[in-house]
XYZ file of C-alpha atoms in Angstrom:
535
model
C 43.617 54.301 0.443
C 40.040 55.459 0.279
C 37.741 53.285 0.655
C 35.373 52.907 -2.818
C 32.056 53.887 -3.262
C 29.421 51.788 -3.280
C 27.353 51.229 -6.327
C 23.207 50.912 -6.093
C 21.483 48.491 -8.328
C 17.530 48.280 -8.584
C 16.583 44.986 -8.052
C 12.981 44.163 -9.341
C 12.325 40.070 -8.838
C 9.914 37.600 -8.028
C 9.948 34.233 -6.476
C 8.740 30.850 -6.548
C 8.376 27.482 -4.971
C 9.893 24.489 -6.767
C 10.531 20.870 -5.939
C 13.753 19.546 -6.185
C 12.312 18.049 -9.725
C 11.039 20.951 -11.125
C 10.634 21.288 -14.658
C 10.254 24.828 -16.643
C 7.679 24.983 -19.077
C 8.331 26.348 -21.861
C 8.854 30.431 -22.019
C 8.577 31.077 -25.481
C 5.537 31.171 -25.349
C 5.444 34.208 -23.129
C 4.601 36.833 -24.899
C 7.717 39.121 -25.882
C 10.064 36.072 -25.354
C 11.563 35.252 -28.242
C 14.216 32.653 -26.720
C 15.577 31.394 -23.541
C 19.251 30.246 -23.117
C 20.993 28.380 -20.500
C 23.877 30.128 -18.742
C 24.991 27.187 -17.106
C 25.420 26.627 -13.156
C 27.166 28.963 -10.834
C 27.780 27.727 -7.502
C 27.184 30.817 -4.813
C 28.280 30.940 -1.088
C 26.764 33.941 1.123
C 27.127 34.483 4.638
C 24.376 36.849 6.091
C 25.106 39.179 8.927
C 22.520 40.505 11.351
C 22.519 41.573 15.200
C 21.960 38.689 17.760
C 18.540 39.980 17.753
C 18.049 40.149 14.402
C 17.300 43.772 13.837
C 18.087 43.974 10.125
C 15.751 40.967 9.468
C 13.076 42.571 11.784
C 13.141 45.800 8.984
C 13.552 43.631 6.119
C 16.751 44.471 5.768
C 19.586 41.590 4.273
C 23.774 42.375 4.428
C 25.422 39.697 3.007
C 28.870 38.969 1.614
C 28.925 36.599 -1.170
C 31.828 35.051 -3.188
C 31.037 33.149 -6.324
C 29.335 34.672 -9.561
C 29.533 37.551 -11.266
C 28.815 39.865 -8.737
C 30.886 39.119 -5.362
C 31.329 41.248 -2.773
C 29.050 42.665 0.005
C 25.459 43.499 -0.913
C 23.134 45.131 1.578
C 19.301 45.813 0.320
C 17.060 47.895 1.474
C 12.915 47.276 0.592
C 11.188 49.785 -1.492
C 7.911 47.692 -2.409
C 6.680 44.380 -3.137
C 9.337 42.177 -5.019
C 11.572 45.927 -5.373
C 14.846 46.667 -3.532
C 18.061 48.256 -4.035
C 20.861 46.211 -3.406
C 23.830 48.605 -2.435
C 26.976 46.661 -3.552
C 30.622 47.178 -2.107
C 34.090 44.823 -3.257
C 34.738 41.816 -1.387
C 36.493 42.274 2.027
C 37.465 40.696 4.874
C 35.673 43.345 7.015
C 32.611 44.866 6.420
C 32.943 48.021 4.616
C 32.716 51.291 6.389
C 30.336 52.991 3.857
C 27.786 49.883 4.521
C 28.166 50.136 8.117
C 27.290 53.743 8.396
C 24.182 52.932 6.284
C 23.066 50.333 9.188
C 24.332 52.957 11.948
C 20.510 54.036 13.353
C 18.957 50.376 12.854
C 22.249 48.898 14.756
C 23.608 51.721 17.156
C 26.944 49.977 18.011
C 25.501 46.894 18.693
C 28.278 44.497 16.382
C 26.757 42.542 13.477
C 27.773 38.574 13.546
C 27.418 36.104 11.041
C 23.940 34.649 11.431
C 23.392 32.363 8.568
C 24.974 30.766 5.452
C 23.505 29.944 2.110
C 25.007 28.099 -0.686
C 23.009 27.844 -3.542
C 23.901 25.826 -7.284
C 21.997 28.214 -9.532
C 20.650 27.658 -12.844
C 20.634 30.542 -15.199
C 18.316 31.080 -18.275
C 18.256 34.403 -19.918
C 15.220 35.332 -21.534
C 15.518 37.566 -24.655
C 13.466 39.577 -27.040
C 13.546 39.051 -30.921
C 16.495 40.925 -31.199
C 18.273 39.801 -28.534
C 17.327 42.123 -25.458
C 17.848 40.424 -22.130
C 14.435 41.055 -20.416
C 14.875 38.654 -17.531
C 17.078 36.315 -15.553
C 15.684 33.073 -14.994
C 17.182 30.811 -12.108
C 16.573 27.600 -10.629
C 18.192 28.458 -6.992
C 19.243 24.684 -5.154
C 19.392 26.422 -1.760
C 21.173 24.636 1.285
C 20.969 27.112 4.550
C 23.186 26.199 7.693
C 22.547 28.210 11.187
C 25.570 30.253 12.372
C 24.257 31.289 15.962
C 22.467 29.809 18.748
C 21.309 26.789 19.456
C 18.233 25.401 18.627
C 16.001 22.551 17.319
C 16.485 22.740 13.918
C 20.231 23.560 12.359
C 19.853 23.116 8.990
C 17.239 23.804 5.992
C 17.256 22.940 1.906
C 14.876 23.922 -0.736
C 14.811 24.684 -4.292
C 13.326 27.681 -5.558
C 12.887 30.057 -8.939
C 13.904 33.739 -9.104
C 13.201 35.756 -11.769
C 15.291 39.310 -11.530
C 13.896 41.895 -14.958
C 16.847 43.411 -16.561
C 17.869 46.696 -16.219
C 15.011 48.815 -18.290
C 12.835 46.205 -19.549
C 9.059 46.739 -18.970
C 8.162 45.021 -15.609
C 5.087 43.940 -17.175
C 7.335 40.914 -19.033
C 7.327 39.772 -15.076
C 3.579 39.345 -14.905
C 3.503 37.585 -18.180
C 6.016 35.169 -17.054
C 4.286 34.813 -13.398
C 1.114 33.696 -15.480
C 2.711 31.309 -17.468
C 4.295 29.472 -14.294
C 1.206 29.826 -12.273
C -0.559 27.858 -15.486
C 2.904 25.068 -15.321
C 1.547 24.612 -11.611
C 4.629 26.280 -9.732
C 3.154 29.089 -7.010
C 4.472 32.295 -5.384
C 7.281 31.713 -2.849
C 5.318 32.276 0.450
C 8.655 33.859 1.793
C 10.190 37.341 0.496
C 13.752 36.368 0.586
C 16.192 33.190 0.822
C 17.438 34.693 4.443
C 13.628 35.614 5.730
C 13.534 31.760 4.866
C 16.499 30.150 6.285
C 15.791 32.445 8.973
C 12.456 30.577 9.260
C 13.081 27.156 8.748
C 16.227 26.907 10.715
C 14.219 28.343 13.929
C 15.092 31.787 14.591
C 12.200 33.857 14.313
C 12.788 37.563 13.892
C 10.659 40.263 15.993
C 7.752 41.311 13.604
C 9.058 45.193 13.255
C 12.190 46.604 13.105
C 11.324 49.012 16.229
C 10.636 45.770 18.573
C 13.619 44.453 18.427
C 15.579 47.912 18.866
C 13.149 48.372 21.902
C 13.894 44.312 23.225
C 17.450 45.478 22.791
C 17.232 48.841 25.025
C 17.528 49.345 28.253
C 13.707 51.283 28.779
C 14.758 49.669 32.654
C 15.710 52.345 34.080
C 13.144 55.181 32.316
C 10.621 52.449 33.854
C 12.241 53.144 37.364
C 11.932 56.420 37.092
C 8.596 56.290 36.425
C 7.786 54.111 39.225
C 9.308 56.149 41.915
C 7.515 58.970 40.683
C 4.437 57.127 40.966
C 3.617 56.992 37.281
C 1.480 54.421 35.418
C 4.074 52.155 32.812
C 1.552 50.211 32.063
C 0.554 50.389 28.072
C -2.302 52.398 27.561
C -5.641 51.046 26.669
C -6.963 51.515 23.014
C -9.122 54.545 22.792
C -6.828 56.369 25.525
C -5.101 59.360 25.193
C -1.979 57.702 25.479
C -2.388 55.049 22.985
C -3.190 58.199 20.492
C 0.174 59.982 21.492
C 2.288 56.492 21.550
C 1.069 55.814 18.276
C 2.309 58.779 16.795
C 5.240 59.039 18.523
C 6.786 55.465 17.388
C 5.171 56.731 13.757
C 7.820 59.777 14.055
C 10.856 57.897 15.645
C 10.475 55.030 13.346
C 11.009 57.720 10.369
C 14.308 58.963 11.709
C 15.731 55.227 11.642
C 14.288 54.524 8.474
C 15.694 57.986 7.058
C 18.818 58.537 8.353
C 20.077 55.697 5.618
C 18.536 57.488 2.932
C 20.293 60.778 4.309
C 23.399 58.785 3.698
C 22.981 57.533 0.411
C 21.769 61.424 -0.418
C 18.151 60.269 -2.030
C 15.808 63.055 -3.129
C 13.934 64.904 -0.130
C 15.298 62.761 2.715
C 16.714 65.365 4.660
C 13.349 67.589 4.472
C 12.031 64.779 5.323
C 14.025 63.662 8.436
C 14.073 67.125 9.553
C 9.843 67.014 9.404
C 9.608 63.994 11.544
C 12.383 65.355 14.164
C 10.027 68.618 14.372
C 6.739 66.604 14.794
C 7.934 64.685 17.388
C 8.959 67.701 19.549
C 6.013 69.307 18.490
C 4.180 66.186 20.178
C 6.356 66.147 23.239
C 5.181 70.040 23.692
C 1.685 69.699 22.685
C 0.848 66.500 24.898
C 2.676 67.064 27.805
C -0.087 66.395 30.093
C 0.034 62.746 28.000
C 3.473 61.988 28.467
C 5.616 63.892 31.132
C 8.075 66.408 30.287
C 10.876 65.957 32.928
C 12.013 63.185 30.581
C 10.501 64.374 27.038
C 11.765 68.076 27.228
C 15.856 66.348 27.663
C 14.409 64.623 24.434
C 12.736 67.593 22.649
C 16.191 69.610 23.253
C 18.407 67.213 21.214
C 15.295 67.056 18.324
C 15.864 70.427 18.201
C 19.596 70.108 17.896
C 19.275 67.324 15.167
C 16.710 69.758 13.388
C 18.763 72.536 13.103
C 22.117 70.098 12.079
C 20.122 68.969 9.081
C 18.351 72.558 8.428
C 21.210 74.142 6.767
C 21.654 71.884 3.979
C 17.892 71.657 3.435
C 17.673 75.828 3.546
C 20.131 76.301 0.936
C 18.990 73.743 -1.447
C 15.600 75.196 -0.817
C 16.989 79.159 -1.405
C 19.003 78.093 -4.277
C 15.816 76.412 -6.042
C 14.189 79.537 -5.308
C 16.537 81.447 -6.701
C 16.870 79.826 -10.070
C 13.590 79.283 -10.984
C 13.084 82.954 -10.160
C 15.716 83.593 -12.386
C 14.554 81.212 -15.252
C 11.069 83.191 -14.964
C 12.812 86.055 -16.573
C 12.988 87.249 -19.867
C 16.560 86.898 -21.496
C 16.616 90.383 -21.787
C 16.833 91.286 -18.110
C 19.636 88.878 -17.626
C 22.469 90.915 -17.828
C 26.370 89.321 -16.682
C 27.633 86.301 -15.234
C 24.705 86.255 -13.347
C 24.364 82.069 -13.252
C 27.564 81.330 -12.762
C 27.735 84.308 -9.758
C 24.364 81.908 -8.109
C 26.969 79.003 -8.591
C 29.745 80.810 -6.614
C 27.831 81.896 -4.351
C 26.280 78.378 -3.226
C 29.299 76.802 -3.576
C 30.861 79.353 -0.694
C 27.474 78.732 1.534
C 27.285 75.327 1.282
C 30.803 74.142 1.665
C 31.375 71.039 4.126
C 27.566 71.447 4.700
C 27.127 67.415 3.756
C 30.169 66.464 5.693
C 28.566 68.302 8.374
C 25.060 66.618 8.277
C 26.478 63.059 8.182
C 29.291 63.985 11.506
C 25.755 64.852 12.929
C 24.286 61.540 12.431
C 27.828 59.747 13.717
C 27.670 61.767 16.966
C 27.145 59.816 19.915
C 24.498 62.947 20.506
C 22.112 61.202 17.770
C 22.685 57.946 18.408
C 21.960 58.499 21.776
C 18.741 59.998 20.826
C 17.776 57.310 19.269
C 18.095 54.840 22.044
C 16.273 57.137 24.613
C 13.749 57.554 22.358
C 13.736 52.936 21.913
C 13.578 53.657 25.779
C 10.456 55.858 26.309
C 8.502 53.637 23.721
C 9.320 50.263 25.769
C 8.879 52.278 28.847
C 6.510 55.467 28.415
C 6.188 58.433 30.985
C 2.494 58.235 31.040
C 0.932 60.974 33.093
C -2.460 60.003 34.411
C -4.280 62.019 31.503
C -2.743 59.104 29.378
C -5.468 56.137 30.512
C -8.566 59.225 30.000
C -10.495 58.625 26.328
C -8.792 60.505 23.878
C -11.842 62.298 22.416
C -11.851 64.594 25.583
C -7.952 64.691 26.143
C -6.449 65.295 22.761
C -9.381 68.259 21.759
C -8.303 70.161 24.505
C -4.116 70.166 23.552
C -5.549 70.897 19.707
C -7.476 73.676 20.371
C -4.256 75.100 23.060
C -2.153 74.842 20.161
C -4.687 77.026 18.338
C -5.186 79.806 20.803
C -1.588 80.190 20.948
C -1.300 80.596 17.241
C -4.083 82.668 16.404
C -2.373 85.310 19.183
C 0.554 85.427 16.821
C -1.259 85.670 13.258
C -3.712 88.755 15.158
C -0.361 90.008 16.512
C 1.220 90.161 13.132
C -1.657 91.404 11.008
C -1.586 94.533 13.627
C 1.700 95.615 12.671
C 2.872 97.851 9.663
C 4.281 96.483 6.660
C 8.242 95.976 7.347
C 10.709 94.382 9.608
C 8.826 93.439 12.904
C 5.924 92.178 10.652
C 8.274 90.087 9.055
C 9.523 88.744 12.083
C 6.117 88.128 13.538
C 4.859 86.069 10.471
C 7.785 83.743 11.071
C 6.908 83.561 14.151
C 3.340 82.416 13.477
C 4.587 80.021 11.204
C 6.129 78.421 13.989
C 2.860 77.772 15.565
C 1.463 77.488 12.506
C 3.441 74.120 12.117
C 2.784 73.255 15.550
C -0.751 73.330 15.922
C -0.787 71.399 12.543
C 1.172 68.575 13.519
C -1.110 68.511 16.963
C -4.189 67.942 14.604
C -2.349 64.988 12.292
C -1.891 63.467 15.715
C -4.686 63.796 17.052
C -6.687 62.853 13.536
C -6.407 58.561 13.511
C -8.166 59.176 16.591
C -10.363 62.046 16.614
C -11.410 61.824 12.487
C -12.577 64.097 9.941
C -12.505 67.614 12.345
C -9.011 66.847 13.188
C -8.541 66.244 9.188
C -10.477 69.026 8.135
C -8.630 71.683 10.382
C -4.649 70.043 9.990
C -5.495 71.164 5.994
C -6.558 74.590 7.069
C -4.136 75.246 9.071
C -1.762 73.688 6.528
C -3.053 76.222 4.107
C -1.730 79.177 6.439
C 1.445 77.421 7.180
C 2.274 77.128 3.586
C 1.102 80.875 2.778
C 3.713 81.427 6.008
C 6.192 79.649 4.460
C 6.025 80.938 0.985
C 6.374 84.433 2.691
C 9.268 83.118 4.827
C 10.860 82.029 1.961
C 11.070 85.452 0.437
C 12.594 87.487 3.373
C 15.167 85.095 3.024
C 15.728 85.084 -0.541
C 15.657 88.549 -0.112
C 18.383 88.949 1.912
C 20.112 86.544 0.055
C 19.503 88.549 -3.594
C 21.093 91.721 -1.935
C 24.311 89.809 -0.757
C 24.436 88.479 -3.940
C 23.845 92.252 -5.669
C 26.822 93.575 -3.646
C 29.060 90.549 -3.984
C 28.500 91.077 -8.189
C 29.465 94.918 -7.255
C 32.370 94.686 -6.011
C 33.646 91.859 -8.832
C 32.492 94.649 -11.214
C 29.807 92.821 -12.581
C 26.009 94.057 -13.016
C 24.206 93.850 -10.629
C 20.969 94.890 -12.005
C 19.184 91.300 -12.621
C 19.560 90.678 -8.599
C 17.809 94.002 -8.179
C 14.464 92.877 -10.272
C 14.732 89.614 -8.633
C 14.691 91.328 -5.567
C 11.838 93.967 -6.385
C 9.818 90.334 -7.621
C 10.446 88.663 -3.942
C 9.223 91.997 -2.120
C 5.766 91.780 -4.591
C 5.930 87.808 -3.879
C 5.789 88.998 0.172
C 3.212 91.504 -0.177
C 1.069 88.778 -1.872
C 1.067 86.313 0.982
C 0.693 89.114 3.243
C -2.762 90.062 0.973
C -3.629 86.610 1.078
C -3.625 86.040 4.785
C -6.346 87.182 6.354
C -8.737 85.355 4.132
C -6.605 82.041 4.837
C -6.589 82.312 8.268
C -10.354 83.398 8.285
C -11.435 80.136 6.899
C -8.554 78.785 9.558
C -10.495 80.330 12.743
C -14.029 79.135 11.209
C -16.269 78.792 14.435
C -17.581 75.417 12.576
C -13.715 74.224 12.598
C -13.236 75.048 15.527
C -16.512 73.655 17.440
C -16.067 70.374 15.766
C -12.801 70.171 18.258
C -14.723 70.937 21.253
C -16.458 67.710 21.498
């Protein structure tokens, strides 16, 4: 039987210290509360899972399966900001469910997750409702006893009482300040922890690494990149602030933390996660090219090959929901009159046939041992890093000199395309400096927490031509993609004279970018932008 789907809840709370004798004050007085009734007790048992070294905790990440109350079964929450999560929710099991586990797959690898802690808590309810009745918040007085499942240690055991406050689903947070006030006046403070498990996790003695990436990289084996590097005579030593290498390190663990954080959000489908996975996969191999004499290539360019792979798994589902955007809002630009036949529900067809299986296909990416092992080497060069001896040099003269390569090398492609006729091989040679449009770019973001405002000030001109590029890109393709569409509504019968004026408007879109160009890339090449990277 297939297993169900999980359902995601929004979970907006605060929470509080209390003594054992706490006393509410009264929260009528709250502005907007017009009552507060007592739910009663409900008496809540939750076993927390984790790896043995706490890798979930380390991200701020709590999987839990919980019997008692109203809403048993697993829950696994993932932050969003301050006092926000979203609790993904799946029906009780013995086992943890599969469509949680894939969710912790880049955070976990196949590392097993064990029971690390239990927490059984008597909690007192209070709702707290508007005049007519509205929930606005749960109320509880949590009586919180937390036993230690793993490991040894000096302390075993830890109780506390605490209040949570949870807003209902679409009330105005701002009842949640209002309340906070009134508490704060009653004498009873902000919870110094942000969960019950960050607690027990606390008070019982095990102390989780500070980020999520140090414990995947305590958990690696970086051993035997290290022993490669030493028998190649390279420094492992960390870098020294101000170096080169610190710079490109930096940046690096920016871009690989990314594709942990979004391969989850891949999973769970949320709005421009695979553009953005897909952006952080290209940067980093854009960093491994641009900095090789930083970090050395006989072990990033085995690295750079499977970021390309994972790029180009993930690129066709981001390409056609790109086209197909394009492609309607070109249509709803048009006047009613020039719509002539099925022509939305022939766009429909048509994606439907492109984009079959193309979501199984992304997620079987992110299952393949090919990813996850990407992931670990990638743990492995950060615990371990390939420095090259440009790496311990001051990064104001090392990273300059990569920027302004990445430059030359695209400003030989846009020259080489503005040369050429209108047509084809133009066409081809745009795309091409887009390429190293993107590249040089992502060398100046790197290089810009370093190197400052000239590094800032030419990533955003060079982002200008990249999008102008892009935009240009974007039409050959949607071109192509109008006249299979044209001859498709052919031979159904059908008109196929609306694709033709969307067509005729991509081919004037084209020739726009192409007129807007040269002035783009002539603020790009600015000798002022580019002497402020010579220093």
């Amino acid at each position: 039987m297939a297993e169900k789907r999980p359902e995601t809840k929004r979970e907006i709370e605060r929470k509080y210290e209390a003594g054992a004798d706490v006393r509410l004050p009264d929260l009528t007085t709250v502005r907007g509360v017009a009552a507060v009734h007592p739910e009663g007790v409900m008496e809540l048992d939750a076993v927390y899972y984790d790896t043995a070294g706490l890798r979930l905790a380390a991200d701020s990440l709590t999987l839990r399966r919980r019997t008692g109350g109203s809403d048993a079964g697993w829950h696994l929450k993932f932050p969003v900001a301050a006092g926000i999560r979203d609790e993904i929710r799946a029906p009780l099991s013995d086992t943890l469910p599969g469509s949680l586990a894939a969710l912790l797959r880049s955070r976990v690898r196949t590392e097993p997750v064990i029971p690390v802690v239990r927490l059984r808590s008597s909690r007192d309810v209070h709702h707290l409702t508007a005049e007519d009745g509205t929930l606005l918040a749960e109320l509880s007085v949590d009586t919180v006893r937390a036993d230690r499942l793993t490991g040894g240690g000096r302390r075993e055991r830890a109780r506390w009482t605490e209040i949570e406050v949870e807003l209902a689903d679409d009330a105005d947070p701002a009842i949640l300040d209002a309340v906070e006030k009134r508490l704060k006046k009653a004498g009873i403070r902000p919870s110094a922890s942000p969960s019950k498990l960050a607690r027990a996790l606390e008070e019982t003695g095990m102390r989780a690494p500070e980020t999520g990436r140090e414990a995947r990289e305590a958990g690696r084996e970086g051993a035997e990149t290290g022993r490669e590097a030493r028998e190649a005579g390279r420094e492992v030593a960390a870098p020294d602030a101000g170096t080169a290498g610190a710079a490109v390190l930096a940046y690096v663990r920016e871009q690989a933390d990314a594709l942990v954080a979004l391969d989850p959000a891949v999973r769970r489908d949320l709005p421009d996660a695979v553009h953005r996975m897909r952006v952080a996969s290209r940067r980093l191999r854009s960093a491994f090219r641009t900095y090789r004499k930083v970090l050395d290539r006989d072990v990033t360019d085995p690295l750079a090959d499977d970021l390309k792979w994972l790029a180009a798994e993930l690129g066709h589902a981001r390409d056609l929901e790109v086209l197909d955007a394009r492609l309607r809002a070109g249509l709803a630009a048009l006047p009613r009159d020039l719509v002539i036949g099925p022509v939305r529900r022939r766009l429909g067809t048509w994606k439907s046939a492109e984009g079959g299986g193309s979501r199984r296909h992304t997620l079987d990416a992110l299952d393949s041992p090919r990813h996850l092992a990407l992931l670990d080497r990638l743990d492995a060069l950060l615990a371990a890093p390939p420095l090259l001896p440009a790496a311990h040099k001051s990064a104001a003269k090392v990273l300059p000199k990569a920027v302004r390569r990445d430059y030359r090398r695209l400003a030989k492609r846009v020259e080489a395309a503005l040369a050429l006729d209108p047509g084809r091989d133009r066409d081809l040679a745009l795309h091409s400096a887009r390429k190293a449009a993107k590249r040089a770019r992502y060398a100046a973001d790197a290089a810009t927490p370093a190197l400052g405002r000239p590094a800032k000030r030419f990533a955003s001109r060079v982002k200008a031509v990249q999008t102008c590029l892009g935009d240009h890109q974007d039409s050959v393709v949607a071109r192509a993609a109008l006249r299979d569409l044209a001859v498709q509504a052919h031979d159904a019968g059908e008109p196929s004279f609306t694709w033709g004026v969307l067509y005729g408007r991509e081919e004037r879109s084209g020739a726009d970018r192409q007129r807007e160009l040269p002035e783009l890339w002539k603020r790009a090449s600015a000798p002022k932008i580019r002497a402020a990277l010579s220093h």
